[in-house]
C-alpha cells in the first residue's frame, strides 16, 4: 500500500499540474486577502485571519477536485487500473493510498499560508496581538474540511472515465455539502428538520471547530463523512463495469 | 496441479461472455489459449488474475481458490494484460521498482537489475516508458509479470505488434520461463502455438471446443495444420 501511495505522490510532484493548481490556489488566496479591497485584511482593520478561513473553503472547492480528478478517472481511461488491481492489494488499500497521497498534497498547499499568520502577528498592534488558539482551531477545521472534500473528489473520480466530469461532479458535491444543506434548511426554519439539515452540512461543523472548540461530535462527523465517500468509492470500483 | 478451473462463468448483464469452462494446466508446460476475437479469452484471464469476479464457478491457483484466497492467488500469478497498459510517465527502473515494492520483494535493486537483463531492457533502462517503442513496452510488461518470480504466468497476447526479431526473442524467453512455471498464453498466431506450446485449449463463444496436447489434437483431427483445426472448430 505504501508503494502505491509513494507512486501517486511522486507522480503529483513530477507533474506540472500539481504545482500549477497549488500556485493558482496560493495566488488567489494572496490576491483576495491582501489586495482586493472588499476582502482585504488590511482594509478590514482587525488583526485576525477569519476572512482567510471564510474564503478558503470556496477556494478548496476548486483546488481539491483539480487534485483528485485524475486519481481513478485517468487509470480507467488508460486501462492501467489492471496493473494495480492484479497486485496483492485489496481495493480498499488502493483507495486509501490514493486518498492519502491527495491529502498530503493538500497539506503541502496549506503550509505556505502560514505566512499569513506571521504577517498578522507582525502587523498587529501591539505586536503579536492575535488569537493564536483560534488560528490553530481554524487550521485544524480547514484541514478536516479538506479531507472531507478530498474524499468527495476521489469518489467523483471513481464514477467516470472523464476527468472533466469528475471535476464538475466533485465541485458540485463539495459546494452542496458545504453550503447547500444550510440553504435548504432555511426553508424549514424553526422546524426540527431544519436543525437536522444544518447539522448534515459541513459548514456547521467547520464553524464549530473554527471557534477553537474541539467537539468529538464534529470529529466524528468528519470521520464518518470521509468513510462514507471512500465506501461509496469502493462500491464504484468493485463492480469494474468499465 | 497449479491451475484448476472449474465451471468458470461470467455474464455481463444479459450477455454471456464465458459460459462455464473447465480445464487444467500443469507446471513445466506452456498452454496455448486460443479462440476467435470475443470468444472470452481475456475475460477468463481477468477472472483468473482476480481482476474480475466470476459470475459462477471457481478456479484454484496453486491450490488456492480465486474466490476466497484472493491475495495469495495474486501473489502467485504474474499477469501481462492485453495491450500492455503501463504508466507512461514513469521511468523504466522506477516502474519496475514500484511493482517490486507492491510484492514486498527483498533485495529489490538486485532483482530489478536481474529482470532488466533477463528481458533485454538494458539499453533502454534509463528512459521514460512513454518514449519506448511497442516492442520494448511489451518487454516491460513481461518484466513486471515475472519480477516476483511467480509460479503461474498468464500472458494475454504477449507477442502482438512485435517485429520478427523481437518475436524470436520474446518466444525464447517465454519458452525458457515455461520450463519450471505454469504458463497460459493467448495468441492469434498459429505458428507461435506450434513453436512454443505443449497443450492447446480452444474456446468459441464462451464454450470449450478443444482441450488436449498439441500432438493429440493433430492426431484426433487427422490434420497437420493447426490453422485448419482452429477453423473447423470455431467456424460453426
Tab-separated table of C-alpha atoms in Angstrom:
chain	number	residue	atom	x	y	z
A	1	UNK	CA	0.000	0.000	0.000
A	2	UNK	CA	2.911	2.287	0.818
A	3	UNK	CA	4.310	1.673	-2.683
A	4	UNK	CA	1.085	2.878	-4.310
A	5	UNK	CA	0.951	5.899	-2.008
A	6	UNK	CA	4.518	6.795	-2.915
A	7	UNK	CA	3.887	6.384	-6.631
A	8	UNK	CA	0.790	8.590	-6.506
A	9	UNK	CA	2.534	11.312	-4.538
A	10	UNK	CA	5.613	11.264	-6.778
A	11	UNK	CA	3.527	11.378	-9.914
A	12	UNK	CA	1.905	14.543	-8.486
A	13	UNK	CA	5.263	16.038	-7.620
A	14	UNK	CA	6.732	15.119	-11.004
A	15	UNK	CA	3.928	16.737	-12.945
A	16	UNK	CA	3.484	20.422	-13.558
A	17	UNK	CA	-0.217	20.093	-12.896
A	18	UNK	CA	0.149	19.899	-9.122
A	19	UNK	CA	2.427	22.940	-8.963
A	20	UNK	CA	0.172	24.979	-11.207
A	21	UNK	CA	-3.018	24.196	-9.283
A	22	UNK	CA	-1.361	24.841	-5.921
A	23	UNK	CA	0.256	28.007	-7.306
A	24	UNK	CA	-3.085	29.304	-8.542
A	25	UNK	CA	-4.681	28.493	-5.191
A	26	UNK	CA	-1.995	30.456	-3.334
A	27	UNK	CA	-2.173	33.323	-5.822
A	28	UNK	CA	-5.940	33.573	-5.442
A	29	UNK	CA	-5.575	33.468	-1.639
A	30	UNK	CA	-2.970	36.217	-1.667
A	31	UNK	CA	-4.926	38.464	-4.039
A	32	UNK	CA	-8.164	38.110	-2.133
A	33	UNK	CA	-6.635	38.591	1.297
A	34	UNK	CA	-4.151	41.354	0.688
A	35	UNK	CA	-5.068	43.255	-2.484
A	36	UNK	CA	-8.751	43.200	-3.369
A	37	UNK	CA	-10.286	45.827	-1.078
A	38	UNK	CA	-13.625	44.032	-0.451
A	39	UNK	CA	-11.982	41.070	1.267
A	40	UNK	CA	-8.611	42.552	2.236
A	41	UNK	CA	-7.404	42.027	5.803
A	42	UNK	CA	-5.586	45.355	5.661
A	43	UNK	CA	-8.768	47.287	4.886
A	44	UNK	CA	-10.702	45.263	7.426
A	45	UNK	CA	-8.524	46.671	10.150
A	46	UNK	CA	-8.602	43.856	12.710
A	47	UNK	CA	-5.583	41.631	13.315
A	48	UNK	CA	-7.294	38.336	12.627
A	49	UNK	CA	-7.442	35.659	9.946
A	50	UNK	CA	-11.173	34.974	9.913
A	51	UNK	CA	-11.563	36.270	6.366
A	52	UNK	CA	-8.983	33.710	5.204
A	53	UNK	CA	-10.851	30.891	6.890
A	54	UNK	CA	-14.171	32.048	5.423
A	55	UNK	CA	-12.674	32.238	1.973
A	56	UNK	CA	-10.580	29.047	1.975
A	57	UNK	CA	-13.491	26.554	1.733
A	58	UNK	CA	-14.618	28.198	-1.501
A	59	UNK	CA	-11.104	28.041	-2.946
A	60	UNK	CA	-10.829	24.408	-1.785
A	61	UNK	CA	-13.962	23.632	-3.783
A	62	UNK	CA	-11.880	24.150	-6.919
A	63	UNK	CA	-8.405	23.228	-5.724
A	64	UNK	CA	-9.275	19.799	-4.335
A	65	UNK	CA	-11.324	18.465	-7.270
A	66	UNK	CA	-8.461	19.600	-9.524
A	67	UNK	CA	-6.053	17.485	-7.476
A	68	UNK	CA	-8.279	14.419	-7.113
A	69	UNK	CA	-9.922	14.299	-10.550
A	70	UNK	CA	-7.225	12.169	-12.167
A	71	UNK	CA	-6.788	9.547	-9.456
A	72	UNK	CA	-9.197	6.923	-10.775
A	73	UNK	CA	-10.567	8.525	-13.955
A	74	UNK	CA	-7.162	8.516	-15.633
A	75	UNK	CA	-6.423	4.902	-14.696
A	76	UNK	CA	-9.771	3.863	-16.113
A	77	UNK	CA	-9.227	5.698	-19.371
A	78	UNK	CA	-5.676	4.393	-19.862
A	79	UNK	CA	-6.591	0.887	-18.700
A	80	UNK	CA	-3.791	0.951	-16.132
A	81	UNK	CA	-6.049	0.124	-13.199
A	82	UNK	CA	-5.495	-3.541	-14.017
A	83	UNK	CA	-1.834	-3.005	-13.063
A	84	UNK	CA	-2.908	-2.141	-9.526
A	85	UNK	CA	-5.855	-4.500	-9.226
A	86	UNK	CA	-3.842	-7.623	-10.032
A	87	UNK	CA	-1.229	-6.917	-7.344
A	88	UNK	CA	-1.653	-8.420	-3.891
A	89	UNK	CA	-3.598	-5.354	-2.750
A	90	UNK	CA	-7.230	-5.004	-1.804
A	91	UNK	CA	-9.408	-2.347	-3.421
A	92	UNK	CA	-9.589	-0.558	-0.098
A	93	UNK	CA	-5.801	-0.340	0.149
A	94	UNK	CA	-5.614	1.191	-3.325
A	95	UNK	CA	-8.330	3.725	-2.477
A	96	UNK	CA	-6.652	4.680	0.802
A	97	UNK	CA	-3.244	5.029	-0.876
A	98	UNK	CA	-4.670	7.407	-3.455
A	99	UNK	CA	-6.679	9.268	-0.826
A	100	UNK	CA	-3.699	9.866	1.454
A	101	UNK	CA	-1.496	10.962	-1.452
A	102	UNK	CA	-4.074	13.678	-2.206
A	103	UNK	CA	-4.329	14.620	1.476
A	104	UNK	CA	-0.547	15.037	1.720
A	105	UNK	CA	-0.570	17.239	-1.359
A	106	UNK	CA	-3.339	19.318	0.217
A	107	UNK	CA	-1.173	19.648	3.310
A	108	UNK	CA	1.662	20.976	1.124
A	109	UNK	CA	-0.751	23.521	-0.340
A	110	UNK	CA	-1.698	24.743	3.138
A	111	UNK	CA	1.818	25.149	4.543
A	112	UNK	CA	2.691	28.373	2.649
A	113	UNK	CA	-0.425	30.059	4.050
A	114	UNK	CA	1.239	30.052	7.475
A	115	UNK	CA	2.978	33.187	6.183
A	116	UNK	CA	-0.343	34.982	6.647
A	117	UNK	CA	-0.320	34.143	10.319
A	118	UNK	CA	3.206	35.512	10.671
A	119	UNK	CA	2.280	38.679	8.770
A	120	UNK	CA	-0.697	39.391	11.008
A	121	UNK	CA	1.395	38.589	14.049
A	122	UNK	CA	3.922	41.236	12.993
A	123	UNK	CA	1.321	43.765	11.858
A	124	UNK	CA	-0.804	43.610	14.981
A	125	UNK	CA	-0.752	46.490	17.399
A	126	UNK	CA	0.720	45.778	19.884
A	127	UNK	CA	2.854	43.251	18.030
A	128	UNK	CA	1.676	39.656	18.480
A	129	UNK	CA	-1.887	40.685	19.190
A	130	UNK	CA	-3.579	37.703	17.513
A	131	UNK	CA	-5.756	34.926	18.870
A	132	UNK	CA	-3.398	32.001	18.281
A	133	UNK	CA	-5.809	29.432	19.715
A	134	UNK	CA	-8.491	30.398	17.239
A	135	UNK	CA	-5.984	30.184	14.373
A	136	UNK	CA	-4.879	26.695	15.380
A	137	UNK	CA	-8.513	25.582	15.688
A	138	UNK	CA	-9.337	27.102	12.316
A	139	UNK	CA	-6.409	25.402	10.626
A	140	UNK	CA	-7.496	22.080	12.096
A	141	UNK	CA	-11.027	22.727	10.856
A	142	UNK	CA	-9.756	23.659	7.428
A	143	UNK	CA	-7.653	20.502	7.246
A	144	UNK	CA	-10.630	18.328	8.233
A	145	UNK	CA	-12.776	20.114	5.670
A	146	UNK	CA	-10.066	19.488	3.081
A	147	UNK	CA	-10.069	15.799	3.962
A	148	UNK	CA	-13.833	15.651	3.505
A	149	UNK	CA	-13.580	17.383	0.116
A	150	UNK	CA	-10.790	15.004	-0.910
A	151	UNK	CA	-12.998	12.011	-0.151
A	152	UNK	CA	-15.710	13.571	-2.349
A	153	UNK	CA	-13.168	14.176	-5.112
A	154	UNK	CA	-11.868	10.591	-5.006
A	155	UNK	CA	-15.426	9.295	-5.222
A	156	UNK	CA	-16.265	11.583	-8.158
A	157	UNK	CA	-13.139	10.372	-9.932
A	158	UNK	CA	-14.118	6.737	-9.473
A	159	UNK	CA	-17.502	7.013	-11.183
A	160	UNK	CA	-16.313	8.232	-14.584
A	161	UNK	CA	-13.560	7.865	-17.169
A	162	UNK	CA	-13.659	11.550	-17.954
A	163	UNK	CA	-11.595	13.858	-15.772
A	164	UNK	CA	-13.665	16.925	-16.633
A	165	UNK	CA	-16.842	15.189	-15.478
A	166	UNK	CA	-15.054	14.059	-12.319
A	167	UNK	CA	-14.029	17.648	-11.662
A	168	UNK	CA	-17.511	19.075	-12.262
A	169	UNK	CA	-19.247	16.456	-10.119
A	170	UNK	CA	-16.744	16.966	-7.292
A	171	UNK	CA	-17.130	20.768	-7.349
A	172	UNK	CA	-20.880	20.438	-7.205
A	173	UNK	CA	-20.864	17.872	-4.378
A	174	UNK	CA	-18.349	19.948	-2.384
A	175	UNK	CA	-20.465	23.059	-2.793
A	176	UNK	CA	-23.660	21.226	-1.960
A	177	UNK	CA	-22.356	19.536	1.176
A	178	UNK	CA	-20.647	22.731	2.320
A	179	UNK	CA	-23.407	25.269	1.962
A	180	UNK	CA	-26.289	23.543	0.171
A	181	UNK	CA	-27.666	21.960	3.333
A	182	UNK	CA	-27.613	25.361	5.065
A	183	UNK	CA	-29.591	26.953	2.274
A	184	UNK	CA	-32.194	24.189	2.163
A	185	UNK	CA	-32.565	24.300	5.925
A	186	UNK	CA	-33.715	27.920	5.663
A	187	UNK	CA	-36.881	26.589	4.011
A	188	UNK	CA	-37.649	24.630	7.163
A	189	UNK	CA	-36.647	27.353	9.574
A	190	UNK	CA	-37.502	26.769	13.240
A	191	UNK	CA	-38.535	23.211	12.473
A	192	UNK	CA	-36.826	20.046	13.638
A	193	UNK	CA	-35.943	19.142	10.031
A	194	UNK	CA	-34.150	22.469	9.686
A	195	UNK	CA	-31.766	21.636	12.544
A	196	UNK	CA	-31.125	18.188	11.122
A	197	UNK	CA	-30.251	19.640	7.714
A	198	UNK	CA	-27.919	22.243	9.203
A	199	UNK	CA	-26.098	19.504	11.079
A	200	UNK	CA	-25.719	17.437	7.903
A	201	UNK	CA	-23.823	20.255	6.194
A	202	UNK	CA	-20.057	20.681	6.543
A	203	UNK	CA	-20.303	24.407	7.279
A	204	UNK	CA	-21.888	23.979	10.704
A	205	UNK	CA	-19.135	21.636	11.909
A	206	UNK	CA	-16.380	23.638	10.275
A	207	UNK	CA	-17.531	26.826	12.027
A	208	UNK	CA	-17.786	24.967	15.301
A	209	UNK	CA	-14.167	23.744	15.146
A	210	UNK	CA	-13.020	27.170	13.929
A	211	UNK	CA	-14.239	28.692	17.173
A	212	UNK	CA	-11.437	26.739	18.788
A	213	UNK	CA	-13.726	24.222	20.480
A	214	UNK	CA	-12.791	20.636	19.678
A	215	UNK	CA	-16.058	18.777	19.991
A	216	UNK	CA	-15.981	14.985	19.485
A	217	UNK	CA	-19.272	15.277	17.603
A	218	UNK	CA	-17.578	17.374	14.926
A	219	UNK	CA	-14.645	14.986	14.727
A	220	UNK	CA	-16.973	12.017	14.384
A	221	UNK	CA	-18.906	13.904	11.717
A	222	UNK	CA	-15.804	14.457	9.600
A	223	UNK	CA	-14.519	10.909	10.065
A	224	UNK	CA	-17.847	9.369	9.086
A	225	UNK	CA	-18.123	11.767	6.156
A	226	UNK	CA	-14.773	10.583	4.800
A	227	UNK	CA	-15.611	6.919	5.441
A	228	UNK	CA	-18.956	7.291	3.669
A	229	UNK	CA	-17.424	8.646	0.487
A	230	UNK	CA	-14.494	6.216	0.476
A	231	UNK	CA	-17.016	3.404	0.994
A	232	UNK	CA	-19.007	4.657	-1.999
A	233	UNK	CA	-15.760	4.696	-3.975
A	234	UNK	CA	-15.172	1.053	-3.091
A	235	UNK	CA	-18.656	0.234	-4.413
A	236	UNK	CA	-17.981	2.106	-7.643
A	237	UNK	CA	-14.591	0.425	-8.156
A	238	UNK	CA	-15.663	-3.049	-7.033
A	239	UNK	CA	-18.009	-3.758	-9.939
A	240	UNK	CA	-15.364	-2.855	-12.561
A	241	UNK	CA	-18.146	-2.161	-15.018
A	242	UNK	CA	-15.955	-0.298	-17.464
B	1	UNK	CA	-1.638	-29.129	-10.445
B	2	UNK	CA	-1.123	-25.409	-10.448
B	3	UNK	CA	-4.201	-24.181	-12.293
B	4	UNK	CA	-7.513	-25.937	-11.984
B	5	UNK	CA	-10.545	-24.205	-13.471
B	6	UNK	CA	-13.999	-25.471	-12.544
B	7	UNK	CA	-17.115	-24.383	-14.456
B	8	UNK	CA	-15.948	-20.786	-14.559
B	9	UNK	CA	-18.566	-18.415	-15.983
B	10	UNK	CA	-19.004	-14.686	-16.432
B	11	UNK	CA	-22.061	-12.747	-17.568
B	12	UNK	CA	-22.124	-9.075	-18.435
B	13	UNK	CA	-25.782	-8.276	-17.916
B	14	UNK	CA	-27.680	-10.420	-20.431
B	15	UNK	CA	-24.594	-11.295	-22.407
B	16	UNK	CA	-22.719	-14.495	-21.620
B	17	UNK	CA	-19.007	-13.831	-22.018
B	18	UNK	CA	-17.745	-17.102	-20.592
B	19	UNK	CA	-20.195	-19.980	-20.127
B	20	UNK	CA	-18.812	-22.495	-17.647
B	21	UNK	CA	-15.424	-23.712	-18.821
B	22	UNK	CA	-13.180	-26.212	-17.023
B	23	UNK	CA	-9.560	-27.059	-17.714
B	24	UNK	CA	-6.266	-27.726	-16.010
B	25	UNK	CA	-2.722	-26.513	-16.558
B	26	UNK	CA	0.375	-28.293	-15.347
B	27	UNK	CA	3.705	-26.906	-14.203
B	28	UNK	CA	6.539	-27.031	-16.701
B	29	UNK	CA	4.172	-26.867	-19.666
B	30	UNK	CA	3.025	-23.978	-21.793
B	31	UNK	CA	-0.680	-23.846	-22.503
B	32	UNK	CA	-1.878	-22.060	-25.625
B	33	UNK	CA	-5.267	-20.432	-25.094
B	34	UNK	CA	-6.903	-19.930	-28.480
B	35	UNK	CA	-10.159	-18.647	-29.810
B	36	UNK	CA	-11.598	-16.062	-32.194
B	37	UNK	CA	-11.912	-12.438	-31.057
B	38	UNK	CA	-14.668	-12.052	-28.492
B	39	UNK	CA	-14.601	-15.740	-27.511
B	40	UNK	CA	-13.914	-14.914	-23.863
B	41	UNK	CA	-10.151	-15.457	-23.628
B	42	UNK	CA	-9.327	-12.148	-21.979
B	43	UNK	CA	-12.331	-12.354	-19.686
B	44	UNK	CA	-11.224	-15.788	-18.477
B	45	UNK	CA	-7.714	-14.495	-17.853
B	46	UNK	CA	-9.043	-11.471	-15.994
B	47	UNK	CA	-11.045	-13.769	-13.721
B	48	UNK	CA	-8.021	-15.966	-13.017
B	49	UNK	CA	-5.946	-12.942	-12.060
B	50	UNK	CA	-8.581	-11.598	-9.687
B	51	UNK	CA	-9.400	-8.526	-11.759
B	52	UNK	CA	-12.965	-9.643	-12.475
B	53	UNK	CA	-15.158	-11.608	-10.104
B	54	UNK	CA	-16.692	-14.677	-11.802
B	55	UNK	CA	-20.494	-14.937	-12.004
B	56	UNK	CA	-20.253	-18.601	-11.049
B	57	UNK	CA	-17.718	-21.390	-10.797
B	58	UNK	CA	-14.295	-21.355	-9.223
B	59	UNK	CA	-10.627	-21.788	-10.047
B	60	UNK	CA	-7.659	-22.895	-7.994
B	61	UNK	CA	-4.222	-21.431	-8.491
B	62	UNK	CA	-1.526	-23.417	-6.662
B	63	UNK	CA	-4.254	-24.914	-4.511
B	64	UNK	CA	-5.776	-21.549	-3.512
B	65	UNK	CA	-9.279	-20.543	-4.576
B	66	UNK	CA	-9.648	-17.274	-6.530
B	67	UNK	CA	-12.865	-16.602	-4.616
B	68	UNK	CA	-11.665	-16.958	-1.038
B	69	UNK	CA	-7.901	-16.538	-1.132
B	70	UNK	CA	-7.652	-13.611	-3.497
B	71	UNK	CA	-4.449	-12.043	-2.203
B	72	UNK	CA	-2.484	-15.314	-2.103
B	73	UNK	CA	-3.588	-16.037	-5.672
B	74	UNK	CA	-2.493	-12.591	-6.840
B	75	UNK	CA	0.900	-13.154	-5.237
B	76	UNK	CA	1.337	-16.458	-7.117
B	77	UNK	CA	0.425	-15.034	-10.530
B	78	UNK	CA	2.330	-12.892	-12.982
B	79	UNK	CA	-0.014	-11.251	-15.464
B	80	UNK	CA	0.610	-9.463	-18.723
B	81	UNK	CA	-2.670	-7.718	-19.620
B	82	UNK	CA	-3.781	-7.304	-23.214
B	83	UNK	CA	-2.492	-4.134	-24.953
B	84	UNK	CA	0.114	-3.861	-22.159
B	85	UNK	CA	-1.121	-0.857	-20.167
B	86	UNK	CA	1.788	0.903	-18.408
B	87	UNK	CA	2.335	4.170	-16.552
B	88	UNK	CA	3.834	6.135	-19.410
B	89	UNK	CA	5.057	8.981	-17.201
B	90	UNK	CA	7.344	6.707	-15.156
B	91	UNK	CA	10.921	5.676	-15.865
B	92	UNK	CA	11.651	2.016	-16.623
B	93	UNK	CA	13.556	1.375	-13.401
B	94	UNK	CA	11.163	3.473	-11.323
B	95	UNK	CA	8.205	1.484	-12.619
B	96	UNK	CA	9.808	-1.911	-12.036
B	97	UNK	CA	10.850	-0.911	-8.506
B	98	UNK	CA	7.302	0.231	-7.849
B	99	UNK	CA	5.936	-3.118	-8.989
B	100	UNK	CA	8.532	-4.975	-6.932
B	101	UNK	CA	7.569	-2.961	-3.862
B	102	UNK	CA	3.916	-3.957	-4.155
B	103	UNK	CA	5.083	-7.561	-3.689
B	104	UNK	CA	7.420	-6.589	-0.853
B	105	UNK	CA	10.342	-8.264	-2.558
B	106	UNK	CA	13.586	-8.488	-0.620
B	107	UNK	CA	16.799	-7.346	-2.246
B	108	UNK	CA	14.813	-5.140	-4.571
B	109	UNK	CA	17.538	-3.333	-6.504
B	110	UNK	CA	19.236	-6.609	-7.346
B	111	UNK	CA	16.031	-8.212	-8.577
B	112	UNK	CA	15.150	-5.223	-10.774
B	113	UNK	CA	18.619	-5.401	-12.301
B	114	UNK	CA	18.220	-9.121	-12.929
B	115	UNK	CA	14.825	-8.752	-14.628
B	116	UNK	CA	16.023	-5.901	-16.832
B	117	UNK	CA	18.829	-8.129	-18.059
B	118	UNK	CA	16.548	-11.132	-18.480
B	119	UNK	CA	14.082	-9.384	-20.804
B	120	UNK	CA	16.783	-7.446	-22.655
B	121	UNK	CA	15.897	-3.952	-21.497
B	122	UNK	CA	19.443	-2.918	-20.640
B	123	UNK	CA	19.916	-0.364	-23.471
B	124	UNK	CA	16.637	1.400	-22.618
B	125	UNK	CA	16.673	1.140	-18.831
B	126	UNK	CA	17.102	4.869	-18.124
B	127	UNK	CA	14.328	6.082	-20.413
B	128	UNK	CA	10.764	7.088	-19.757
B	129	UNK	CA	8.287	4.325	-20.619
B	130	UNK	CA	6.286	6.686	-22.854
B	131	UNK	CA	9.322	7.171	-25.103
B	132	UNK	CA	9.850	3.483	-25.839
B	133	UNK	CA	8.729	1.521	-28.882
B	134	UNK	CA	5.999	-1.092	-28.744
B	135	UNK	CA	8.481	-3.977	-28.548
B	136	UNK	CA	10.238	-2.531	-25.522
B	137	UNK	CA	6.931	-1.725	-23.831
B	138	UNK	CA	5.997	-5.355	-24.310
B	139	UNK	CA	9.248	-6.346	-22.595
B	140	UNK	CA	8.449	-4.091	-19.661
B	141	UNK	CA	5.046	-5.745	-19.500
B	142	UNK	CA	6.772	-9.114	-19.334
B	143	UNK	CA	9.295	-7.836	-16.788
B	144	UNK	CA	6.579	-6.613	-14.424
B	145	UNK	CA	4.865	-10.005	-14.716
B	146	UNK	CA	7.919	-12.049	-13.738
B	147	UNK	CA	9.583	-9.725	-11.230
B	148	UNK	CA	8.199	-11.522	-8.156
B	149	UNK	CA	9.112	-14.963	-9.580
B	150	UNK	CA	5.522	-16.238	-9.741
B	151	UNK	CA	4.707	-19.896	-10.210
B	152	UNK	CA	1.993	-19.118	-12.714
B	153	UNK	CA	2.294	-16.807	-15.702
B	154	UNK	CA	-0.767	-15.546	-17.553
B	155	UNK	CA	0.118	-13.729	-20.756
B	156	UNK	CA	-2.574	-12.085	-22.859
B	157	UNK	CA	-1.267	-11.764	-26.424
B	158	UNK	CA	2.357	-11.265	-25.411
B	159	UNK	CA	3.649	-11.045	-28.977
B	160	UNK	CA	1.125	-8.779	-30.709
B	161	UNK	CA	2.741	-5.975	-32.663
B	162	UNK	CA	6.337	-7.164	-32.458
B	163	UNK	CA	8.796	-7.329	-35.353
B	164	UNK	CA	10.198	-10.747	-36.397
B	165	UNK	CA	13.441	-10.313	-34.422
B	166	UNK	CA	11.632	-9.321	-31.258
B	167	UNK	CA	9.184	-12.184	-31.785
B	168	UNK	CA	12.004	-14.729	-31.697
B	169	UNK	CA	13.471	-13.132	-28.562
B	170	UNK	CA	10.220	-12.978	-26.637
B	171	UNK	CA	9.242	-16.524	-27.645
B	172	UNK	CA	12.593	-17.846	-26.491
B	173	UNK	CA	12.137	-16.009	-23.212
B	174	UNK	CA	8.634	-17.439	-22.678
B	175	UNK	CA	9.815	-20.912	-23.553
B	176	UNK	CA	12.640	-20.536	-21.079
B	177	UNK	CA	10.285	-19.350	-18.338
B	178	UNK	CA	7.925	-22.214	-19.113
B	179	UNK	CA	10.476	-24.804	-18.028
B	180	UNK	CA	9.649	-24.515	-14.356
B	181	UNK	CA	6.477	-22.426	-14.320
B	182	UNK	CA	2.904	-22.912	-15.441
B	183	UNK	CA	2.296	-20.630	-18.410
B	184	UNK	CA	-1.002	-19.774	-20.087
B	185	UNK	CA	-0.744	-17.597	-23.134
B	186	UNK	CA	-3.333	-16.401	-25.592
B	187	UNK	CA	-2.475	-15.646	-29.182
B	188	UNK	CA	-3.873	-15.467	-32.702
B	189	UNK	CA	-0.711	-16.710	-34.360
B	190	UNK	CA	-0.888	-20.448	-35.004
B	191	UNK	CA	2.814	-20.822	-35.849
B	192	UNK	CA	3.541	-19.453	-32.402
B	193	UNK	CA	1.454	-22.160	-30.794
B	194	UNK	CA	3.242	-24.825	-32.799
B	195	UNK	CA	6.571	-23.306	-31.852
B	196	UNK	CA	6.218	-22.959	-28.102
B	197	UNK	CA	3.050	-24.548	-26.703
B	198	UNK	CA	2.744	-28.051	-25.253
B	199	UNK	CA	-1.015	-28.052	-24.685
B	200	UNK	CA	-3.829	-26.300	-26.502
B	201	UNK	CA	-7.246	-25.069	-25.453
B	202	UNK	CA	-9.651	-23.609	-27.980
B	203	UNK	CA	-12.765	-21.738	-26.899
B	204	UNK	CA	-15.546	-20.381	-29.046
B	205	UNK	CA	-18.430	-18.144	-27.893
B	206	UNK	CA	-17.539	-18.805	-24.263
B	207	UNK	CA	-17.536	-22.600	-24.645
B	208	UNK	CA	-14.634	-25.018	-24.630
B	209	UNK	CA	-14.291	-26.772	-28.012
B	210	UNK	CA	-10.872	-28.404	-27.639
B	211	UNK	CA	-8.640	-29.312	-24.730
B	212	UNK	CA	-5.687	-31.567	-25.480
B	213	UNK	CA	-1.964	-31.635	-26.045
B	214	UNK	CA	-0.767	-30.319	-29.375
B	215	UNK	CA	0.178	-33.763	-30.669
B	216	UNK	CA	-3.106	-35.343	-29.573
B	217	UNK	CA	-5.114	-32.578	-31.197
B	218	UNK	CA	-3.389	-33.151	-34.524
B	219	UNK	CA	-3.931	-36.879	-34.232
B	220	UNK	CA	-7.662	-36.756	-33.450
B	221	UNK	CA	-8.380	-34.294	-36.229
B	222	UNK	CA	-6.100	-36.065	-38.677
B	223	UNK	CA	-4.588	-32.822	-39.797
B	224	UNK	CA	-1.104	-31.392	-39.742
B	225	UNK	CA	-2.162	-27.757	-39.692
B	226	UNK	CA	-3.397	-26.177	-36.502
B	227	UNK	CA	-4.955	-23.439	-38.586
B	228	UNK	CA	-7.330	-25.921	-40.229
B	229	UNK	CA	-8.289	-27.419	-36.896
B	230	UNK	CA	-8.918	-23.971	-35.486
B	231	UNK	CA	-11.170	-23.052	-38.413
B	232	UNK	CA	-13.021	-26.314	-38.249
B	233	UNK	CA	-13.781	-25.924	-34.569
B	234	UNK	CA	-14.656	-22.238	-34.430
B	235	UNK	CA	-16.483	-21.618	-37.722
B	236	UNK	CA	-19.629	-23.479	-36.811
